[in-house]
Coordinates of C-alpha atoms in Angstrom, one line a residue:
X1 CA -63.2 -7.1 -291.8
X2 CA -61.4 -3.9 -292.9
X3 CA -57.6 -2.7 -293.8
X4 CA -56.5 -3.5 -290.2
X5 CA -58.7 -6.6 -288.6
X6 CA -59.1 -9.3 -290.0
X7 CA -61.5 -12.9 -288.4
X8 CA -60.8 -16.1 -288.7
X9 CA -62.8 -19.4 -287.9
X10 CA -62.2 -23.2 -288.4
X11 CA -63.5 -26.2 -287.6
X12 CA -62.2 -29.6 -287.1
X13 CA -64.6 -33.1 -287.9
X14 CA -63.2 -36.6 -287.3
X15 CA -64.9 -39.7 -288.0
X16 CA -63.9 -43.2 -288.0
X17 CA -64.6 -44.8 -291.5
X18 CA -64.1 -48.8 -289.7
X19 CA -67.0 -47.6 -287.2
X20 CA -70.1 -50.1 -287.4
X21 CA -71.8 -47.3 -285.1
X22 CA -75.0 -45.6 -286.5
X23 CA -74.6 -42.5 -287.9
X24 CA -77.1 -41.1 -285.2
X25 CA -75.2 -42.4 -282.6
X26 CA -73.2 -38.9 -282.5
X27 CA -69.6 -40.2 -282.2
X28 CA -68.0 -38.2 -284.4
X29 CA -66.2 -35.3 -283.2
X30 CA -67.0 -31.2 -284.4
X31 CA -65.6 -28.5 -283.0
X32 CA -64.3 -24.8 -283.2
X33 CA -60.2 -25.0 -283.1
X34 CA -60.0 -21.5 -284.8
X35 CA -61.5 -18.6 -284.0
X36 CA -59.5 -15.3 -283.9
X37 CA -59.4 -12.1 -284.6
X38 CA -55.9 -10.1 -285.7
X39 CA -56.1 -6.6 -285.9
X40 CA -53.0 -3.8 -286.9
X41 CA -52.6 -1.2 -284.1
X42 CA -50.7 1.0 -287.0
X43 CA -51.1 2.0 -290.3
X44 CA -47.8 0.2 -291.3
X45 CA -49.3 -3.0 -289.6
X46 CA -46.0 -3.6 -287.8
X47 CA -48.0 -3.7 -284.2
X48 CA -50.6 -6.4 -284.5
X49 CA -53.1 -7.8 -281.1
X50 CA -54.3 -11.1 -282.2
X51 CA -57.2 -12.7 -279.4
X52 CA -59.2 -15.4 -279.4
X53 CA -58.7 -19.3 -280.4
X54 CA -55.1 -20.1 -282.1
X55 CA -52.8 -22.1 -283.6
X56 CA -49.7 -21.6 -280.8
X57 CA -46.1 -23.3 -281.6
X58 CA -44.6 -22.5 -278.3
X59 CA -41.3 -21.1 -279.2
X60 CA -42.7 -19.9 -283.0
X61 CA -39.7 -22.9 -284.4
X62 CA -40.1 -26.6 -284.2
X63 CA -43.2 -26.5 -282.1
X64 CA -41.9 -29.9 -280.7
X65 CA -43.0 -28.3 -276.7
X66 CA -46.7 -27.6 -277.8
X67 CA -48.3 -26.8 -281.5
X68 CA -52.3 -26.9 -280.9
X69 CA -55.0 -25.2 -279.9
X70 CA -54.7 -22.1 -277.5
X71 CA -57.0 -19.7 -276.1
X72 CA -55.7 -16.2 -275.8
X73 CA -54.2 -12.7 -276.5
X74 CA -51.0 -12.0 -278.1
X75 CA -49.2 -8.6 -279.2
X76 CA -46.8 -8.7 -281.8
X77 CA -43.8 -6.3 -283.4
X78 CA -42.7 -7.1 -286.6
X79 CA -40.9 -5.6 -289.3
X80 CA -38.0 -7.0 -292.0
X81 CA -35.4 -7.1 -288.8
X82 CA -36.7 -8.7 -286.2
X83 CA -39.8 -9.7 -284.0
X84 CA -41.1 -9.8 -280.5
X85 CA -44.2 -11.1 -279.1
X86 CA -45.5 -11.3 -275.8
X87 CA -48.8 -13.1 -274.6
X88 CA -50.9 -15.1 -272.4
X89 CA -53.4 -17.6 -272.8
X90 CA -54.6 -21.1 -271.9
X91 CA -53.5 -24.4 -273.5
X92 CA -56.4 -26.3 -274.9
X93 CA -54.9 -29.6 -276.2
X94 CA -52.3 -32.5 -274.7
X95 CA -53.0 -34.5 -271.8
X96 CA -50.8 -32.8 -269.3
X97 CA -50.6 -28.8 -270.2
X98 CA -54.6 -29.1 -270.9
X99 CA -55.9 -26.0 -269.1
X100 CA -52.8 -24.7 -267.8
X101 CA -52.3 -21.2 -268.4
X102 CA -49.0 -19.7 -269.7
X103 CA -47.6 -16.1 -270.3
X104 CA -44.8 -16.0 -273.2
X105 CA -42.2 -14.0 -274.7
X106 CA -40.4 -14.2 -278.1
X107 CA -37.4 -12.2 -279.5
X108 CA -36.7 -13.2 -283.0
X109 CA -33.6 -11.7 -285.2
X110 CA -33.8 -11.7 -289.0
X111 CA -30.7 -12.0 -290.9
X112 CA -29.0 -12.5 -294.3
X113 CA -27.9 -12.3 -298.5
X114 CA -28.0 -14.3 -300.5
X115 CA -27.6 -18.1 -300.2
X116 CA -28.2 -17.2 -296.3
X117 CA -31.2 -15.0 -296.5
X118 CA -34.2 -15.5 -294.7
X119 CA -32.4 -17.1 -291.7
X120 CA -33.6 -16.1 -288.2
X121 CA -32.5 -16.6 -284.7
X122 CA -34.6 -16.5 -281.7
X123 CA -34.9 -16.8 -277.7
X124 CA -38.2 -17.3 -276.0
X125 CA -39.2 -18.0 -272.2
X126 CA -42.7 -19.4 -270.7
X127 CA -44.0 -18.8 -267.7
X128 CA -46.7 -21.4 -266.2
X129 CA -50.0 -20.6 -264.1
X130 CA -50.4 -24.5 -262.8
X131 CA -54.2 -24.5 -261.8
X132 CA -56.2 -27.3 -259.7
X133 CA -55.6 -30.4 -260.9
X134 CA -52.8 -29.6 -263.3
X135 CA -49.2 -30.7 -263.9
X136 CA -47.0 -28.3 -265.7
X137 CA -43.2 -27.0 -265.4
X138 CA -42.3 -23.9 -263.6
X139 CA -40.9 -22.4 -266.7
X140 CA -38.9 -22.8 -269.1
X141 CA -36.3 -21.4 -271.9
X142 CA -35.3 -22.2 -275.2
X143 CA -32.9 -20.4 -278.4
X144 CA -33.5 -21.8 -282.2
X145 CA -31.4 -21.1 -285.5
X146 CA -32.9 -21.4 -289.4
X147 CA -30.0 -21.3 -291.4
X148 CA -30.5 -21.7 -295.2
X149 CA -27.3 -22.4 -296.7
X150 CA -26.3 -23.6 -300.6
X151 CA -29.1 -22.6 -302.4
X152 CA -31.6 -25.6 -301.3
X153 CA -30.4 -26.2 -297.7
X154 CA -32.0 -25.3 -294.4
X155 CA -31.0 -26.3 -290.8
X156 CA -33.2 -25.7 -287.8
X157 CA -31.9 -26.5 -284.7
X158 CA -34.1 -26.0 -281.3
X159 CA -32.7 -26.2 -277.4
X160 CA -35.1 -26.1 -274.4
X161 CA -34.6 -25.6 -270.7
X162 CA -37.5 -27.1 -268.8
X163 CA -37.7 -26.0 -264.9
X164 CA -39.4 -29.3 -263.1
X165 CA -41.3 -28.5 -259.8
X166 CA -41.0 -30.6 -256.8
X167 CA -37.9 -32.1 -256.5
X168 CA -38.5 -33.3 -259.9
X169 CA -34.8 -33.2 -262.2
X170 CA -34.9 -30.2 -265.0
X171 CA -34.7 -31.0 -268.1
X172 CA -33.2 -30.7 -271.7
X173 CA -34.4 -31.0 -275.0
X174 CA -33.0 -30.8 -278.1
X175 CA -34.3 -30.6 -281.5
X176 CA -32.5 -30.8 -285.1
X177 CA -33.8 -30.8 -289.2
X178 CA -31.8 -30.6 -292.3
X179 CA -33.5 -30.0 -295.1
X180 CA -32.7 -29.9 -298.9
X181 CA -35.4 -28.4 -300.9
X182 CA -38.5 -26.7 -300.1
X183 CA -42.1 -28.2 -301.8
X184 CA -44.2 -25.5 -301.9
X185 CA -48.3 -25.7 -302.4
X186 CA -48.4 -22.8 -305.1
X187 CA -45.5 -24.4 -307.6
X188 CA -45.8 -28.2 -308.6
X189 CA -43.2 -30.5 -309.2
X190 CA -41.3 -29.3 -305.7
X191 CA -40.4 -31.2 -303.5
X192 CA -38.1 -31.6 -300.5
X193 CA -35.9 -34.2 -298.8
X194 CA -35.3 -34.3 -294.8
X195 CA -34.2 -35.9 -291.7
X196 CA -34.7 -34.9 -287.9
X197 CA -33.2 -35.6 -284.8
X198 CA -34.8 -35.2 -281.2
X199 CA -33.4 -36.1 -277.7
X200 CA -35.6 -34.8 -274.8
X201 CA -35.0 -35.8 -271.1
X202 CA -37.8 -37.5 -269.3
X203 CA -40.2 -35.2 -268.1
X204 CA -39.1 -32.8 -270.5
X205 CA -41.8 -32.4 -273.6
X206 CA -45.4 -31.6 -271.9
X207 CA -47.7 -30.3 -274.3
X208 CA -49.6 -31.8 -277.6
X209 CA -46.7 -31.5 -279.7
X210 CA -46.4 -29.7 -282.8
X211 CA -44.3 -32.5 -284.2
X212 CA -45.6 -35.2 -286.3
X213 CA -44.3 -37.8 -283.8
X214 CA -46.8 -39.9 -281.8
X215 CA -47.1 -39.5 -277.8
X216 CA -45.2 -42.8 -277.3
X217 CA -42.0 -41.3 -280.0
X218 CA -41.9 -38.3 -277.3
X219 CA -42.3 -39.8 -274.3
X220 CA -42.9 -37.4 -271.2
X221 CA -42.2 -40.1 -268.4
X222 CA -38.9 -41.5 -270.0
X223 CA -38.0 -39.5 -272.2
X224 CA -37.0 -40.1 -275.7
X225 CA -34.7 -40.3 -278.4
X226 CA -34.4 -40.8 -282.1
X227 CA -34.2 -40.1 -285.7
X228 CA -36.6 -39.2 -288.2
X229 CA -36.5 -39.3 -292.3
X230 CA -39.1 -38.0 -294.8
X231 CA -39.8 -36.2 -297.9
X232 CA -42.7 -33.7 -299.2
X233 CA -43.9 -33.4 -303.1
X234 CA -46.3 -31.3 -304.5
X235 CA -47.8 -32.8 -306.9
X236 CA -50.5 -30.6 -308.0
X237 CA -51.4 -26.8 -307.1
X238 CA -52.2 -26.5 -303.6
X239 CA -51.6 -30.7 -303.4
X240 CA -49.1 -32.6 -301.4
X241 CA -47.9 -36.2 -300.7
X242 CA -46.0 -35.9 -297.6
X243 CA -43.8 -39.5 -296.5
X244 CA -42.4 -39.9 -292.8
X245 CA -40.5 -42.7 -290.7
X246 CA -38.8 -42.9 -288.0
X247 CA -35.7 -44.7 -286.8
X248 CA -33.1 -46.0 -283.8
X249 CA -35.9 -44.4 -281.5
X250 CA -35.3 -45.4 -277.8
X251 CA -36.0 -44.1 -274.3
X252 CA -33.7 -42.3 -272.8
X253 CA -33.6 -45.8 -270.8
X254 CA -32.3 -47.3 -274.4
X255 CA -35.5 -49.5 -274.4
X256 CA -36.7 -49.9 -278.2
X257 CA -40.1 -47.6 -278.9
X258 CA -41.9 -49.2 -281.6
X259 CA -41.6 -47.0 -285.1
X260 CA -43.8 -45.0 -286.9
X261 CA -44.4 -44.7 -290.9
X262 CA -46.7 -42.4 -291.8
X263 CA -47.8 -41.9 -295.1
X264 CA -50.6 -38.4 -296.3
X265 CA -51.7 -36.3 -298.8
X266 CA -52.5 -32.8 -298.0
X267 CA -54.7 -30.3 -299.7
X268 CA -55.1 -26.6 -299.0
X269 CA -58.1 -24.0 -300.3

């Protein structure tokens, strides 16, 4: 728009290519899931006030709590050191957070030389507005690292408190990544390998996740466990092939959850 706002709208189709329906039948989905604007209270752009539809990892780490659609206003500080955000809004996605209102807070640390630099820390806390009709915790808490370490390695790890209302039992959840490499969209021939770990009590993980797990890998009423392998490679400018699978995945129960292989390519313009 100018030097300090900035718009932004998307829009999301889905159709099903094994449908026999007719294409006038209108079963397709089309809709708005962006639809923002971000504009720099200062000069240096260090103060920004985004509002409208966004993209909200609850936490700004794994996302594994909620990484969807949210309607609402956030305020951001930010400069080479450190960040904090605070904001409120409405989830628009997930089965159980759908339409619950939230306020949020994030304190992030910047940090390192070298082999280490660009790691972070960070501590974040939600707050949630439970409306008619809808099931949500009272709050919760949660810390996360990114350490990059050797050149090539990263390790994210992710901890969450979860308040339960009602008598219901609190609960934990973890969340773990190492990675070696980094495949980046601008630079062919990169490519990274990783595995994952999450444990999350039952009634712990509420939202549409931001993880590439199914519902059933992440299960709210359980809970879940369970390891996860995969590997990125770009394979042409702004081109991925992206590979994932997952493992030894239980309830917290130990039952067995049927795996998941997942195989994509992605494409960015």
């Amino acid at each position: 728009i100018n030097d300090r706002a900035d718009a932004v709208i998307g829009v999301n189709y889905a159709s099903k290519f094994s449908s026999t329906d007719a294409a006038s039948a209108d079963k397709d989905t089309f809709y708005v899931d962006r639809a923002y604007v971000n504009y720099a209270l200062d000069a240096g752009k260090k103060f920004n006030l985004m509002v409208g539809r966004y993209d909200y990892e609850l936490g700004n780490a794994s996302g594994i709590q909620y990484g969807d659609n949210f309607d609402g206003a956030q305020l951001k500080f930010a400069n080479k050191k450190m960040a904090a955000t605070a904001g409120y809004g409405k989830f628009r996605e997930g089965d159980i957070l759908k339409d619950t209102k939230t306020a949020y807070g994030e304190l992030e640390g910047f940090f390192g030389g070298g082999t280490v630099a660009g790691s972070a820390v960070g501590a974040f806390y939600n707050n949630f507005n439970k409306g008619n009709g809808t099931v949500a915790p009272d709050d919760l808490w949660g810390a996360y690292t990114s350490l990059n370490f050797a050149k090539k390695f990263n390790f994210l790890g992710e901890y969450q408190k979860v308040n339960n209302p009602n008598g219901t039992a609190d609960a934990d959840v973890f969340y773990g990544k190492l990675q070696y490499g980094k495949a980046l969209f601008a630079q062919p021939k990169t490519w990274d390998l990783w595995v994952d770990y999450v444990n999350a009590d039952h009634h712990g993980l509420y939202g549409s996740s931001g993880n590439w797990r199914t519902a059933s890998l992440l299960n709210n009423a359980q809970g879940a466990k369970g390891w996860g392998v995969g590997a990125d490679y770009a394979f042409a400018k702004n081109a991925q092939f992206q590979v994932f699978q997952t493992f030894n995945s239980k309830t917290k129960a130990s039952q067995d959850i049927d795996e998941l292989t997942r195989a994509q390519f992605v494409f960015v313009f």
